[in-house]
Amino acid sequence: MKVAIINNSLCLTYDNGEIFAKDIAAKITYPGNAYNLLTMGVMGKWILTGNIARTDNVTMKFTPQGQGMLIQTTFTNLSGHRIENTEHFSPFICTLSHEPDKLLCNRFCRANGNLVNEMQSAIDSIRTTDGTEYHSADFCVYASKDEDGNQISGIFGFASYEKYFSAVKMTREGRIEAYQFLESHPLDIGQEIVSDLVYLSPCSDIPSSGIPEFIELCAHLAQAPVVKERAVCGFCTWYYYGPGVDQEIIRENMEVLDRHKTDIPVEYVQIDDGWYDNWGDWNPNKKFSYDMKAMADEIKTHGYLPGIWLAPFGASEKSKLFQNHPEYFVKTKDGAIWKNLSLDFSNPEVCQYMYDLFHRISYDWGFRYIKMDIITGTLAPGVHQNPGFTALQNYRAGLRLIRSAVTEDTFLLACTAPLAPAAGLVDGMRVSCDIFERWESLINVFNAVLKRYYYHNVFFINDADCLIIREAEEEDNQCFRLCTRTEKELKTYITAAAASGGILMLSDKMPLLKEKKWKWISYLFPQNTKAAVPLDLMDSYVPSVLDFGKFGATQTVALINWGETPHRMRVPYAAGKLVFEFWSQKFIGFCKDNLWEELEPHESRVYFLTDPAPKAVVGTDASIVFSVQSQFEGEKLQYSKNKLDEKLCIAEINDGGICFSHWE
């Protein structure tokens, strides 16, 4: 892609000279008198020198990147007056040469004055209509067709997240705009604003390569360390006990987990909300004998790593921290403390307080898994001790500080937190809303989890929230949330959890789970660590067709009917394969052509699709994602089981081409 001036319009062109985007501009908006919204845009004609375009008050630097272009814009206030309350900075505006008819948008999460892309933001697949503006936090993906009916798709949004929370908007007519929230910071005469990096690029394969390559670019620009792909499994107290957790609860659950270590290799035991005195002080309460180090040591004696919950970016007004140090918190413009208390990490004393807190939890108490919650709601777009600080910079400064305070092997999980700006600063990230107890909550959770597959193992390890598979007879009076999901829905839940490829945290009362449920949990091991690719990404609210990838000669794919009526669905890649369905434990046989299956409402199916061979392992009764090592060589099939009691389905094709199977 190249930058050019054509007919006095700043444009991006394909290498063959065909226009990709035209009428490139930039602007800043701010409130005027009587609440009028004022706009200051490009003031002069563009002058292009190499890959740098300039006017009187705007400079754009273009950097070719793969098929697309990175853009960074500098805006200078040449208005002749100080702008007291800036609103939006739009560093890149243009009109595409084609009209998008489908969009994938990140809905905003509104919290504490912020508009961000975080775990509670739904991701919508939209068919565009004329005259409508569509907004998306961080970035969006679009698809359209050219005059010959060929699909044109692309990605537009921010590729760096250093300064301001950001968003994009797009219309069916192809007008697109990237903008950043300036949080009412003043802009003096002659002062400059430098944007974060904007990215615009066509992409040929949206789910498989387009978005993943973009996210890898973002990680590279953030200088994020390579995420170590690993299985993360644990037990969390929250969804059964809520804030009623105590040390005896931890002990009784560990006793049961101990008996299942062979099939379910839990690594962490995490104590959630309910262990402390005051939010902000973080001292253990009497339910833990006022001694969290002793509790952590006890967890270690069972062979687990101890985990703990806290919400470190804010505090309670009842806390000693707030009572003694009100100066630690972000202010409003009139000098009052922001309503939702927000620690100000531009204050060195706050940094020292936070360093000491996390150093104590990690080094002194010995916790190796720390869940940091309620972050978006405690980031204030107000006045910091450093007047140039923004809520985004405060967030990143806090995460960097926390990372520096803990041991190298401490796993940091962020929850209710902005997603992209945390790349490289946390190990794991909740990418969905809370799971709650009804079928409908699965729809909301996996709308986000399955559509955010691209973050996993690049920005961080995705967390799809806890796995809760209890039914009414597995609950007692300690139960914090009474679950209503059916057996069929629970199997779909397990299928979707496997597709996430990320963190697996159990959150039932372990002593009450029936043996059947322990068997179902064991199906998730060996734990899948790769996120399934949603093949219907642009056409569904919750992805229904999931590609887990190929292991040896066998590919795992899943179908899910999220709807309320039976649905006939095509099994992708089935033609020419040996087909086995996991939940029914049924060998379907050799599939010559397309395979169509009818799924009941809320039902899931998991298919193993194996390349034909005279003899092949095509199925297992032990794992929902196929990972059996096997090889057919010299008229002999060799294989190794993952589990001692695992049974494998072996398919054979005789000389007459007849396919049959047996179990070994």
C-alpha positions as a printed Julia matrix, in Angstrom:
664×3 Matrix{Float64}:
   0.0     0.0    0.0
   1.17    3.54  -0.8
   0.25    7.09   0.17
  -0.41    9.62  -2.61
  -2.12   12.93  -3.39
  -4.66   12.48  -6.18
  -6.87   15.39  -7.32
  -5.9    17.33  -4.17
  -7.08   14.41  -2.01
  -4.7    12.55   0.31
  -5.18    8.88  -0.54
  -4.0     5.37   0.14
  -3.58    3.22  -2.95
  -2.88   -0.39  -3.74
   0.53   -1.05  -5.25
  -1.07   -1.03  -8.72
  -2.24    2.56  -8.17
  -5.91    1.76  -7.59
  -7.39    3.9   -4.81
  -8.11    2.07  -1.56
  -9.06    5.1    0.58
  -9.4     8.81  -0.24
 -10.15   12.19   1.38
  -7.87   11.51   4.34
  -8.21   14.09   7.12
  -7.86   14.68  10.86
  -9.69   16.85  13.4
 -10.17   17.72  17.05
 -13.54   18.44  18.66
 -14.24   20.43  21.81
 -17.21   22.13  23.49
 -17.81   25.8   22.84
 -20.21   28.32  24.32
 -23.74   27.15  25.12
 -22.62   23.54  24.69
 -21.89   23.93  20.98
 -19.44   21.33  19.7
 -16.58   22.96  17.83
 -14.37   21.23  15.26
 -10.9    22.11  14.08
  -9.68   20.02  11.15
  -7.02   20.14   8.48
  -6.31   23.84   7.81
  -4.22   23.8    4.62
  -3.48   21.67   1.59
  -1.53   18.48   2.03
   2.15   18.43   1.1
   3.59   14.94   0.71
   7.28   14.22   1.3
   8.03   10.52   1.12
   5.63    8.89   3.58
   4.98   12.06   5.58
   2.0    14.3    4.78
   1.81   17.82   6.23
  -0.54   20.78   6.41
  -0.31   23.88   8.6
  -1.58   22.15  11.74
  -1.44   18.39  11.04
   1.37   15.96  10.26
   0.67   12.33   9.36
   3.41    9.73   9.24
   2.58    6.64   7.14
   4.46    3.38   7.65
   3.67    0.45   5.32
   2.97   -2.69   7.32
   2.22   -5.93   5.47
  -0.78   -5.35   3.23
  -1.79   -2.25   5.17
  -0.6     1.01   6.64
   0.23    2.34  10.1
  -0.57    6.02  10.65
   0.47    8.36  13.44
  -0.87   11.92  13.5
   0.42   15.03  15.24
  -2.04   17.89  15.69
  -0.93   21.42  16.64
  -3.28   23.96  18.18
  -3.07   26.91  15.78
  -6.51   28.25  16.68
  -5.04   31.3   18.44
  -6.69   30.42  21.76
  -6.34   27.88  24.54
  -8.81   25.01  24.3
  -9.98   24.41  27.86
 -11.84   21.11  27.48
 -10.83   18.86  24.62
 -13.23   16.07  23.72
 -12.19   13.88  20.77
  -9.04   13.72  18.7
  -9.63   12.05  15.32
  -6.15   11.3   13.93
  -7.41    9.53  10.81
 -10.56    9.97   8.73
 -11.09    8.69   5.2
 -13.56    7.29   2.7
 -13.04    3.73   1.48
 -13.38    2.99  -2.22
 -15.87    0.24  -1.37
 -18.98    0.1    0.83
 -18.86   -2.25   3.87
 -22.0    -4.35   4.25
 -20.86   -6.37   7.3
 -19.08   -5.19  10.44
 -17.66   -6.84  13.53
 -17.84   -4.24  16.33
 -16.72   -4.1   19.96
 -19.5    -2.51  22.0
 -18.45    0.02  24.62
 -18.42   -0.71  28.31
 -19.41    2.47  30.16
 -17.91    2.72  33.63
 -16.79    5.6   35.84
 -16.75    8.05  32.93
 -14.83    5.72  30.59
 -15.87    4.16  27.29
 -13.68    1.08  26.8
 -13.42   -2.38  25.32
 -13.34   -4.75  28.27
 -14.74   -8.1   29.33
 -18.36   -6.89  29.58
 -18.35   -5.45  26.04
 -20.42   -7.55  23.65
 -19.1    -8.15  20.13
 -21.71   -7.65  17.42
 -21.82   -8.92  13.86
 -23.76   -6.25  11.98
 -25.25   -5.88   8.51
 -24.97   -2.19   7.66
 -27.74    0.09   6.46
 -27.52    3.42   4.64
 -27.1     6.57   6.72
 -26.19    4.86  10.0
 -22.98    5.37  11.99
 -21.53    2.3   13.69
 -19.11    2.76  16.57
 -16.62    0.2   17.86
 -14.15    0.36  20.72
 -10.49   -0.14  19.72
 -11.02   -1.52  16.2
 -13.54   -3.06  13.82
 -13.52   -5.58  10.99
 -15.51   -5.01   7.81
 -16.51   -7.02   4.75
 -17.97   -5.95   1.41
 -18.1    -7.06  -2.21
 -16.63   -5.47  -5.32
 -18.45   -5.0   -8.62
 -17.65   -8.59  -9.63
 -19.04  -10.03  -6.39
 -15.62  -10.78  -4.88
 -15.34  -10.25  -1.13
 -13.26   -7.34   0.11
 -12.57   -7.32   3.82
 -10.37   -5.29   6.09
  -9.39   -4.13   9.57
  -9.48   -0.57  10.83
  -8.55    0.67  14.27
  -5.83    1.37  16.76
  -2.68   -0.7   16.85
  -1.15    0.93  19.94
  -2.71    1.74  23.3
  -0.39    4.06  25.18
  -2.18    7.38  25.71
  -5.94    7.5   25.32
  -8.87    5.13  25.2
  -9.94    4.93  21.6
 -12.66    3.93  19.16
 -13.63    3.95  15.5
 -16.79    4.64  13.57
 -17.85    3.53  10.13
 -20.78    3.94   7.74
 -22.1     1.76   4.93
 -21.04    4.55   2.56
 -17.42    3.78   3.52
 -16.68    6.84   5.66
 -14.47    5.73   8.54
 -12.97    7.62  11.46
 -10.58    6.72  14.28
 -10.94    8.82  17.41
  -9.51    9.05  20.92
 -11.04   10.34  24.17
  -9.02   13.3   25.44
 -10.71   13.44  28.89
 -11.17   17.25  28.79
  -7.45   17.96  29.0
  -6.63   21.57  28.04
  -4.64   22.33  24.89
  -2.54   25.48  24.94
  -1.77   27.64  21.92
   0.91   25.87  19.88
   0.67   22.67  21.94
   0.79   19.34  20.1
  -1.18   16.13  20.49
   0.39   12.93  19.15
  -1.99   10.06  18.46
  -1.56    6.4   19.14
  -0.95    4.33  16.01
  -3.87    3.75  13.65
  -3.96    0.74  11.31
  -5.91    0.24   8.09
  -5.51   -2.86   5.97
  -7.35   -5.2    3.64
  -7.33   -8.84   4.68
  -8.25  -11.91   2.68
  -9.1   -14.33   5.49
 -10.7   -12.57   8.45
 -10.87  -15.35  11.07
  -7.81  -17.45  10.28
  -5.16  -14.87   9.44
  -6.59  -11.33   9.2
  -7.4   -10.53  12.84
  -4.68  -12.79  14.35
  -1.99  -11.04  12.28
  -3.31   -7.64  13.35
  -3.24   -8.64  17.04
   0.3    -9.97  16.65
   1.27   -6.6   15.17
  -0.27   -4.82  18.18
   1.67   -7.08  20.56
   4.89   -6.36  18.66
   4.3    -2.6   18.8
   3.62   -2.86  22.55
   6.92   -4.75  22.93
   4.94   -7.37  24.79
   6.92  -10.5   25.68
   5.92  -13.7   23.93
   3.09  -15.35  25.86
   4.1   -18.78  27.08
   1.41  -21.18  25.88
   0.43  -23.26  28.88
  -2.45  -25.03  30.57
  -3.84  -23.09  33.55
  -6.27  -24.95  35.8
  -7.53  -24.23  39.28
 -10.33  -24.0   41.82
 -12.02  -20.67  42.64
 -14.35  -20.11  45.59
 -16.48  -17.32  44.16
 -19.38  -18.9   42.26
 -20.38  -21.25  45.05
 -19.47  -19.47  48.28
 -19.33  -15.81  47.26
 -18.05  -13.59  50.07
 -18.86  -16.34  52.63
 -15.57  -18.14  52.03
 -13.47  -19.19  55.03
 -10.45  -21.41  55.72
 -12.54  -24.53  56.45
 -14.14  -24.24  53.01
 -10.7   -24.21  51.42
  -9.71  -27.3   53.38
 -12.77  -29.4   52.57
 -12.52  -28.63  48.86
  -8.81  -29.46  48.75
  -9.48  -32.84  50.36
 -11.76  -33.76  47.45
  -9.49  -32.26  44.8
  -6.67  -34.38  46.2
  -8.59  -37.55  45.3
  -8.93  -36.49  41.65
  -5.39  -35.31  40.94
  -4.73  -38.04  38.38
  -7.64  -37.13  36.08
  -7.99  -33.44  36.94
  -4.57  -31.83  37.52
  -5.58  -28.67  39.39
  -2.63  -26.29  39.76
  -4.08  -23.34  41.73
  -6.49  -22.99  44.66
  -7.73  -19.41  44.56
  -9.44  -17.62  47.46
 -11.85  -15.03  46.06
 -13.64  -12.07  47.65
 -14.35  -12.36  51.38
 -10.92  -12.83  53.01
 -10.01   -9.2   53.95
 -11.04   -6.42  56.32
 -11.45   -3.32  54.14
 -11.11   -2.71  50.42
  -7.86   -0.76  50.18
  -6.27   -2.03  53.4
  -6.19   -5.72  52.43
  -5.57   -7.27  55.82
  -6.9   -10.8   56.48
 -10.04  -11.11  58.6
 -10.95  -13.57  61.36
 -12.36  -16.14  58.88
  -8.72  -16.81  57.95
  -7.33  -16.47  61.48
  -5.89  -13.1   60.45
  -3.03  -14.98  58.75
  -3.0   -15.39  54.96
   0.59  -16.65  54.94
  -0.49  -19.66  57.0
  -3.37  -20.31  54.6
  -1.07  -20.09  51.59
   1.41  -22.47  53.22
  -1.39  -24.96  53.94
  -2.49  -24.87  50.29
   1.08  -25.63  49.24
   1.22  -28.72  51.48
  -1.51  -30.23  49.27
   0.63  -29.67  46.18
  -1.29  -26.62  44.88
  -0.19  -23.05  44.32
  -2.19  -20.51  46.37
  -4.25  -17.83  44.65
  -6.02  -14.74  45.95
  -8.47  -12.02  44.84
  -8.28   -8.28  45.33
  -9.39   -5.05  43.63
  -6.2    -2.97  43.81
  -7.05    0.13  41.75
  -9.61    1.53  44.21
 -10.57    1.57  47.86
 -13.48    1.9   50.27
 -14.19    5.2   51.98
 -14.11    3.21  55.25
 -10.53    2.09  54.63
  -7.62    3.46  56.59
  -5.94    4.1   53.26
  -8.61    6.62  52.27
  -9.02    8.09  55.73
  -5.29    8.72  56.12
  -4.38    9.51  52.52
  -7.14   11.2   50.51
  -4.37   12.75  48.4
  -3.73    9.3   46.89
  -6.86    9.48  44.74
  -7.77   11.05  41.4
  -9.61   14.39  41.64
 -12.29   16.19  39.67
 -11.58   19.56  38.02
 -12.96   21.41  41.06
 -10.56   19.58  43.38
 -13.0    17.09  44.89
 -12.12   13.4   45.06
 -13.57   11.44  42.15
 -16.73    9.66  43.34
 -15.52    6.12  42.61
 -12.2     6.17  44.43
  -9.36    5.75  41.93
  -5.73    5.46  42.98
  -3.42    7.87  41.16
  -0.29    6.1   39.95
   1.34    9.34  38.9
   1.78    9.89  42.66
   5.07    8.26  43.83
   3.58    7.55  47.26
   0.74    5.56  45.68
   3.31    3.58  43.71
   5.18    2.76  46.91
   1.96    1.71  48.66
   1.01   -0.59  45.78
   4.5    -2.04  45.46
   4.56   -2.88  49.17
   1.09   -4.45  49.02
   1.86   -6.8   46.13
   5.35   -7.57  47.39
   3.78   -8.7   50.67
   1.12  -10.83  48.95
   3.58  -12.48  46.56
   6.88  -12.67  48.46
   5.84  -12.67  52.13
   2.51  -14.52  52.01
   3.51  -16.72  49.07
   0.55  -16.34  46.67
   1.38  -17.26  43.08
  -1.94  -16.49  41.36
  -3.4   -13.01  41.87
  -6.79  -12.06  40.44
  -7.09   -8.26  40.1
 -10.72   -7.21  39.75
 -13.0    -4.15  39.35
 -10.41   -2.2   37.39
 -12.49   -0.37  34.75
 -14.8     0.97  37.47
 -11.85    2.41  39.38
 -10.1     4.19  36.53
 -11.07    7.86  36.61
 -10.73   10.2   33.61
 -10.08   13.05  36.05
  -7.19   15.13  37.37
  -4.05   13.24  38.39
  -1.04   14.57  40.28
   0.68   14.62  36.9
  -1.77   16.87  35.0
  -0.93   15.2   31.68
  -1.9    11.74  32.9
  -4.91    9.95  31.42
  -6.98    7.08  32.75
  -5.29    4.76  30.26
  -1.81    5.83  31.32
  -2.84    5.37  34.96
  -4.02    1.84  34.18
  -0.81    0.84  32.45
   1.36    2.47  35.11
  -0.48    0.5   37.8
  -0.07   -2.81  35.97
   3.63   -2.19  35.35
   4.14   -1.34  39.01
   2.32   -4.48  40.17
   4.32   -6.67  37.79
   7.56   -5.27  39.23
   6.46   -6.07  42.78
   5.69   -9.8   42.47
   7.84  -12.86  41.93
   8.63  -13.88  38.37
   6.43  -16.98  38.65
   3.36  -15.13  39.99
   0.45  -15.4   37.55
  -1.36  -12.05  37.26
  -4.98  -12.19  36.07
  -6.86   -8.97  35.26
 -10.66   -8.92  35.48
 -13.18   -6.22  34.48
 -10.25   -4.46  32.88
  -9.52   -2.81  29.5
  -8.23   -5.53  27.18
  -5.7    -4.35  24.6
  -3.76   -1.89  26.83
  -2.86   -4.8   29.14
  -0.9    -6.67  26.46
   2.38   -7.84  27.95
   1.53   -6.54  31.43
  -0.63   -9.42  32.71
  -0.5   -13.18  32.23
  -4.24  -13.75  31.94
  -7.32  -11.66  31.19
 -11.03  -12.23  31.69
 -12.49  -11.75  28.22
 -16.16  -12.3   29.08
 -18.86  -11.08  31.41
 -19.66  -13.11  34.55
 -20.97  -16.63  33.97
 -23.88  -16.49  36.44
 -26.33  -19.4   36.69
 -28.73  -19.53  33.7
 -28.48  -20.77  30.11
 -28.74  -17.18  28.85
 -25.53  -16.23  30.6
 -23.65  -18.78  28.47
 -24.79  -16.9   25.38
 -23.37  -13.62  26.68
 -20.14  -15.21  27.91
 -19.34  -17.11  24.75
 -20.32  -14.26  22.45
 -17.21  -12.62  23.89
 -14.93  -15.61  24.5
 -15.33  -17.29  21.13
 -15.08  -14.0   19.23
 -11.95  -12.95  21.15
  -9.97  -16.03  20.16
  -7.32  -13.79  18.59
  -6.13  -12.34  21.93
  -5.34  -15.78  23.35
  -1.62  -16.64  23.61
  -0.74  -13.29  22.01
  -1.77  -10.5   24.41
  -2.35  -12.88  27.32
  -4.03  -16.18  28.16
  -7.8   -15.83  27.8
 -10.03  -16.47  30.81
 -13.61  -17.52  30.01
 -14.64  -17.24  33.69
 -15.22  -20.27  35.88
 -16.68  -23.64  34.91
 -19.85  -24.32  36.91
 -21.45  -27.7   36.14
 -23.58  -28.35  39.22
 -27.28  -29.09  39.19
 -29.83  -28.56  41.99
 -29.01  -31.82  43.8
 -25.35  -30.72  44.02
 -26.12  -27.54  45.99
 -26.73  -26.86  49.69
 -27.41  -23.84  51.89
 -23.88  -22.5   51.38
 -24.56  -22.01  47.67
 -24.19  -18.39  46.63
 -25.77  -18.85  43.16
 -28.38  -21.53  42.41
 -27.78  -22.9   38.91
 -30.55  -23.89  36.49
 -28.72  -25.33  33.47
 -29.8   -28.73  32.11
 -27.55  -31.69  31.37
 -27.61  -30.91  27.64
 -26.7   -27.28  28.33
 -23.86  -28.32  30.62
 -22.35  -30.45  27.87
 -22.53  -27.45  25.54
 -20.9   -25.39  28.28
 -18.02  -27.89  28.45
 -17.68  -27.85  24.65
 -17.46  -24.06  24.57
 -15.04  -24.01  27.51
 -12.77  -26.39  25.63
 -12.98  -24.13  22.57
 -11.72  -21.15  24.59
  -8.32  -22.84  25.0
  -7.68  -20.72  28.08
  -7.88  -20.72  31.85
 -10.03  -23.43  33.44
 -11.21  -22.61  36.98
 -13.65  -24.94  38.74
 -16.17  -23.2   40.99
 -18.61  -25.76  42.4
 -18.61  -27.27  45.88
 -16.29  -30.15  45.18
 -17.61  -32.51  47.92
 -21.13  -32.36  46.41
 -20.29  -33.09  42.77
 -21.51  -36.48  41.55
 -19.13  -38.91  39.9
 -20.65  -38.2   36.48
 -19.63  -34.55  36.78
 -16.06  -35.48  37.66
 -16.04  -37.6   34.5
 -17.25  -34.66  32.44
 -14.55  -32.4   33.88
 -11.94  -35.03  33.03
 -12.97  -34.75  29.34
 -11.25  -31.35  29.33
  -7.85  -33.02  29.86
  -5.29  -33.03  28.36
  -6.22  -29.37  28.5
  -6.64  -27.61  25.16
  -4.39  -24.54  25.06
  -5.28  -23.16  21.61
  -8.4   -21.1   20.96
 -10.76  -22.54  18.36
 -11.29  -20.38  15.27
 -14.97  -19.39  14.76
 -15.7   -20.1   11.1
 -18.97  -18.13  11.2
 -17.41  -15.1   12.89
 -19.01  -12.42  10.7
 -22.43  -14.06  10.53
 -23.38  -14.95  14.11
 -23.99  -13.38  17.49
 -22.43  -16.4   19.19
 -20.17  -18.5   16.95
 -21.64  -21.91  16.21
 -18.99  -23.52  13.99
 -15.64  -23.92  15.73
 -12.36  -25.2   14.29
 -10.0   -26.52  16.98
  -7.27  -27.28  14.46
  -5.56  -30.5   13.49
  -3.57  -32.92  15.65
  -1.71  -35.44  13.51
  -4.23  -36.8   11.0
  -7.31  -35.69  12.97
  -9.09  -32.36  13.06
 -11.52  -31.43  15.84
 -14.53  -29.27  15.02
 -17.61  -28.43  17.06
 -21.15  -27.34  16.24
 -23.35  -25.55  18.78
 -27.01  -24.68  18.44
 -27.41  -21.6   20.64
 -30.99  -21.12  19.43
 -34.42  -22.16  20.67
 -35.43  -24.36  17.71
 -33.77  -27.37  16.02
 -31.13  -26.33  13.51
 -29.64  -28.24  10.57
 -25.91  -27.55  10.35
 -23.09  -28.59   8.06
 -20.0   -30.22   9.55
 -17.04  -28.38   7.97
 -14.15  -30.34   6.41
 -16.05  -33.66   6.71
 -15.96  -34.61   3.03
 -13.34  -37.3    2.42
 -12.77  -37.95   6.16
 -13.44  -40.65   8.73
 -15.95  -39.06  11.13
 -16.45  -39.72  14.87
 -18.75  -37.71  17.19
 -17.55  -37.39  20.78
 -20.68  -36.79  22.9
 -22.62  -39.68  21.34
 -19.44  -41.81  21.15
 -20.53  -42.75  17.65
 -18.36  -43.6   14.64
 -20.29  -42.13  11.71
 -17.99  -43.68   9.1
 -16.32  -42.46   5.93
 -17.98  -39.32   4.61
 -17.81  -38.97   0.82
 -19.6   -35.63   0.57
 -20.88  -32.87   2.85
 -22.21  -34.0    6.21
 -25.32  -32.31   7.61
 -26.58  -32.87  11.16
 -29.67  -31.59  12.99
 -28.97  -30.24  16.47
 -31.59  -29.74  19.14
 -31.85  -26.36  20.92
 -28.84  -25.75  23.21
 -27.11  -28.9   21.94
 -23.47  -29.29  20.9
 -21.62  -31.89  18.87
 -17.87  -32.45  18.67
 -16.48  -34.19  15.6
 -13.1   -35.85  15.03
 -12.32  -35.78  11.3
  -9.49  -38.16  10.37
  -7.61  -38.6    7.11
  -8.45  -42.02   5.6
  -5.97  -44.85   6.16
  -6.24  -48.65   6.15
  -6.26  -48.41   9.93
  -6.57  -45.25  12.06
  -7.45  -44.01  15.53
 -10.63  -42.0   14.94
 -12.1   -41.5   18.42
 -11.6   -41.53  22.16
 -13.9   -41.79  25.16
 -11.61  -39.68  27.36
 -10.97  -36.22  25.85
 -13.2   -33.7   24.11
 -10.33  -32.43  21.93
  -8.45  -35.08  19.98
  -4.77  -35.39  20.98
  -3.91  -39.08  20.62
  -0.49  -39.85  19.15
  -0.82  -42.51  16.43
   0.88  -43.69  13.26
   0.03  -46.3   10.64
   3.2   -47.8    9.22
   4.08  -51.18   7.74
   0.52  -52.52   7.97
   0.55  -51.81  11.7
  -1.15  -49.07  13.72
   0.88  -47.72  16.61
  -0.61  -45.39  19.21
  -0.15  -44.12  22.76
  -3.04  -43.32  25.07
  -3.21  -40.13  27.13
  -4.95  -41.84  30.06
  -4.61  -45.31  31.56
  -8.3   -46.19  31.28
  -8.82  -44.48  27.92
 -10.58  -46.41  25.16
  -9.85  -45.66  21.51
 -12.07  -46.18  18.51
 -10.09  -47.81  15.68
 -11.41  -47.64  12.12
 -10.34  -50.0    9.35
 -10.94  -49.96   5.62
 -10.75  -53.4    4.03
  -9.73  -54.28   0.49
 -13.32  -53.89  -0.69
 -13.44  -50.32   0.6
 -15.8   -51.21   3.47
 -15.21  -49.16   6.62
 -15.82  -50.59  10.09
 -14.61  -49.88  13.62
 -13.88  -51.41  17.02
 -12.67  -50.25  20.45
  -9.31  -50.96  22.01
